[in-house]
Amino acid sequence: MAFTPLEREEIERLLLDRLANRKQHAAKKGFDVGYKFNNQSIEFFETHPSSDHEQGFFYLHTAKISYVRTQDVWKIYWMRGSLKWQGYLRCPETKKFNEALFFVNEDLDEIFWCLSSIKEQTGPA
């Protein structure tokens, strides 16, 4: 069962607010950050330009937050190199969407946003 219109509106409001800084940072590096709704899940991705792809770009799936209505929890996943979704070990589930979005956006383990990391990259001293 998909989200109700009211649920979807609230989720989109939080997404736009929380991801604004990340989208701006990604744009400076020449790509975009986005999300899509897929039933009871929100899937996050980066869109990169590419001359090797017919469309002129490719998607890099990064994270997924799924709502399990029967348990009233939000589950957090990251995309492994094998292209399979893996539960996020630091916090596999939360009671509130806002908390799940915090973990994905902050990316404390640097597994969600590999290429659009907001943290400053520093080399050896």
mmCIF file of C-alpha atoms in Angstrom:
data_model
loop_
_atom_site.group_PDB
_atom_site.id
_atom_site.type_symbol
_atom_site.label_atom_id
_atom_site.label_comp_id
_atom_site.label_asym_id
_atom_site.label_seq_id
_atom_site.Cartn_x
_atom_site.Cartn_y
_atom_site.Cartn_z
ATOM 1 C CA MET A 1 0.000 0.000 0.000
ATOM 2 C CA ALA A 2 1.450 3.354 -1.043
ATOM 3 C CA PHE A 3 1.644 6.437 1.159
ATOM 4 C CA THR A 4 -1.518 8.488 1.608
ATOM 5 C CA PRO A 5 -1.470 11.951 -0.027
ATOM 6 C CA LEU A 6 -1.048 13.564 3.405
ATOM 7 C CA GLU A 7 1.843 11.236 4.352
ATOM 8 C CA ARG A 8 3.537 11.831 1.012
ATOM 9 C CA GLU A 9 3.191 15.618 1.355
ATOM 10 C CA GLU A 10 4.825 15.563 4.809
ATOM 11 C CA ILE A 11 7.635 13.272 3.613
ATOM 12 C CA GLU A 12 8.327 15.485 0.577
ATOM 13 C CA ARG A 13 8.460 18.579 2.783
ATOM 14 C CA LEU A 14 11.088 16.924 5.008
ATOM 15 C CA LEU A 15 13.055 15.639 2.002
ATOM 16 C CA LEU A 16 13.209 19.040 0.322
ATOM 17 C CA ASP A 17 14.272 20.692 3.564
ATOM 18 C CA ARG A 18 16.911 18.133 4.598
ATOM 19 C CA LEU A 19 18.427 17.482 1.160
ATOM 20 C CA ALA A 20 18.705 21.116 0.003
ATOM 21 C CA ASN A 21 22.311 21.500 1.191
ATOM 22 C CA ARG A 22 23.350 18.169 -0.321
ATOM 23 C CA LYS A 23 21.715 19.040 -3.681
ATOM 24 C CA GLN A 24 23.504 22.388 -3.741
ATOM 25 C CA HIS A 25 26.856 20.748 -2.956
ATOM 26 C CA ALA A 26 26.329 18.090 -5.648
ATOM 27 C CA ALA A 27 25.436 20.737 -8.248
ATOM 28 C CA LYS A 28 28.799 22.441 -7.617
ATOM 29 C CA LYS A 29 30.484 19.115 -8.451
ATOM 30 C CA GLY A 30 28.469 18.707 -11.674
ATOM 31 C CA PHE A 31 25.777 16.188 -10.771
ATOM 32 C CA ASP A 32 22.419 15.997 -8.999
ATOM 33 C CA VAL A 33 20.906 14.251 -5.987
ATOM 34 C CA GLY A 34 17.339 12.983 -6.100
ATOM 35 C CA TYR A 35 14.789 10.567 -4.732
ATOM 36 C CA LYS A 36 11.763 8.648 -5.913
ATOM 37 C CA PHE A 37 8.813 7.021 -4.218
ATOM 38 C CA ASN A 38 8.404 3.289 -4.776
ATOM 39 C CA ASN A 39 5.356 1.959 -2.899
ATOM 40 C CA GLN A 40 6.263 2.281 0.815
ATOM 41 C CA SER A 41 9.891 3.244 0.126
ATOM 42 C CA ILE A 42 11.854 6.329 -0.750
ATOM 43 C CA GLU A 43 14.922 5.554 -2.862
ATOM 44 C CA PHE A 44 17.789 8.053 -3.043
ATOM 45 C CA PHE A 45 20.175 8.382 -5.974
ATOM 46 C CA GLU A 46 22.819 10.540 -7.601
ATOM 47 C CA THR A 47 22.513 11.459 -11.298
ATOM 48 C CA HIS A 48 25.845 11.838 -13.083
ATOM 49 C CA PRO A 49 26.520 13.035 -16.634
ATOM 50 C CA SER A 50 28.127 10.426 -18.868
ATOM 51 C CA SER A 51 29.087 10.291 -22.527
ATOM 52 C CA ASP A 52 29.285 6.489 -22.225
ATOM 53 C CA HIS A 53 25.540 6.128 -21.691
ATOM 54 C CA GLU A 54 22.926 6.568 -24.402
ATOM 55 C CA GLN A 55 20.799 8.880 -22.220
ATOM 56 C CA GLY A 56 23.811 11.063 -21.441
ATOM 57 C CA PHE A 57 23.689 10.285 -17.719
ATOM 58 C CA PHE A 58 23.565 7.415 -15.229
ATOM 59 C CA TYR A 59 21.987 6.851 -11.833
ATOM 60 C CA LEU A 60 23.912 5.749 -8.771
ATOM 61 C CA HIS A 61 21.478 4.375 -6.170
ATOM 62 C CA THR A 62 22.649 5.267 -2.686
ATOM 63 C CA ALA A 63 20.048 4.692 0.035
ATOM 64 C CA LYS A 64 16.519 3.534 0.710
ATOM 65 C CA ILE A 65 14.117 4.186 3.574
ATOM 66 C CA SER A 66 11.132 1.815 3.734
ATOM 67 C CA TYR A 67 8.074 2.121 5.933
ATOM 68 C CA VAL A 68 6.744 -1.143 7.383
ATOM 69 C CA ARG A 69 3.196 -0.171 8.316
ATOM 70 C CA THR A 70 2.448 -3.411 10.217
ATOM 71 C CA GLN A 71 5.377 -2.736 12.568
ATOM 72 C CA ASP A 72 5.159 1.082 12.412
ATOM 73 C CA VAL A 73 8.919 1.380 11.726
ATOM 74 C CA TRP A 74 11.156 2.931 9.074
ATOM 75 C CA LYS A 75 13.952 0.645 7.837
ATOM 76 C CA ILE A 76 17.186 2.059 6.443
ATOM 77 C CA TYR A 77 19.183 0.425 3.626
ATOM 78 C CA TRP A 78 22.305 1.214 1.626
ATOM 79 C CA MET A 79 23.316 -0.046 -1.826
ATOM 80 C CA ARG A 80 26.240 -2.455 -1.714
ATOM 81 C CA GLY A 81 28.765 -2.862 -4.505
ATOM 82 C CA SER A 82 26.879 -6.067 -5.407
ATOM 83 C CA LEU A 83 23.882 -3.816 -6.239
ATOM 84 C CA LYS A 84 21.825 -5.384 -3.437
ATOM 85 C CA TRP A 85 20.173 -3.439 -0.642
ATOM 86 C CA GLN A 86 21.775 -4.042 2.758
ATOM 87 C CA GLY A 87 20.318 -3.046 6.127
ATOM 88 C CA TYR A 88 22.175 -0.157 7.754
ATOM 89 C CA LEU A 89 23.945 -1.667 10.773
ATOM 90 C CA ARG A 90 24.393 1.539 12.787
ATOM 91 C CA CYS A 91 20.621 2.041 12.908
ATOM 92 C CA PRO A 92 18.592 -0.572 10.994
ATOM 93 C CA GLU A 93 15.220 0.999 11.869
ATOM 94 C CA THR A 94 13.612 4.000 13.541
ATOM 95 C CA LYS A 95 10.131 4.924 14.729
ATOM 96 C CA LYS A 96 10.080 8.250 12.855
ATOM 97 C CA PHE A 97 10.862 9.111 9.240
ATOM 98 C CA ASN A 98 12.716 12.236 10.346
ATOM 99 C CA GLU A 99 15.177 10.088 12.333
ATOM 100 C CA ALA A 100 15.781 7.727 9.399
ATOM 101 C CA LEU A 101 16.335 10.688 7.085
ATOM 102 C CA PHE A 102 18.835 12.132 9.578
ATOM 103 C CA PHE A 103 20.994 8.976 9.380
ATOM 104 C CA VAL A 104 20.878 8.893 5.575
ATOM 105 C CA ASN A 105 21.612 12.592 5.157
ATOM 106 C CA GLU A 106 24.367 12.790 7.785
ATOM 107 C CA ASP A 107 26.011 9.614 6.425
ATOM 108 C CA LEU A 108 28.093 9.017 9.550
ATOM 109 C CA ASP A 109 29.710 5.887 8.055
ATOM 110 C CA GLU A 110 30.190 7.400 4.577
ATOM 111 C CA ILE A 111 28.334 4.610 2.781
ATOM 112 C CA PHE A 112 25.273 6.430 1.406
ATOM 113 C CA TRP A 113 26.658 9.450 -0.420
ATOM 114 C CA CYS A 114 30.062 8.350 -1.681
ATOM 115 C CA LEU A 115 30.414 10.899 -4.438
ATOM 116 C CA SER A 116 28.386 13.765 -2.979
ATOM 117 C CA SER A 117 29.939 13.731 0.473
ATOM 118 C CA ILE A 118 29.636 17.158 2.080
ATOM 119 C CA LYS A 119 32.519 16.485 4.433
ATOM 120 C CA GLU A 120 35.711 18.155 3.350
ATOM 121 C CA GLN A 121 38.199 15.725 1.881
ATOM 122 C CA THR A 122 41.599 16.250 3.441
ATOM 123 C CA GLY A 123 44.794 14.625 2.338
ATOM 124 C CA PRO A 124 47.707 13.563 4.497
ATOM 125 C CA ALA A 125 49.513 16.376 6.286
#
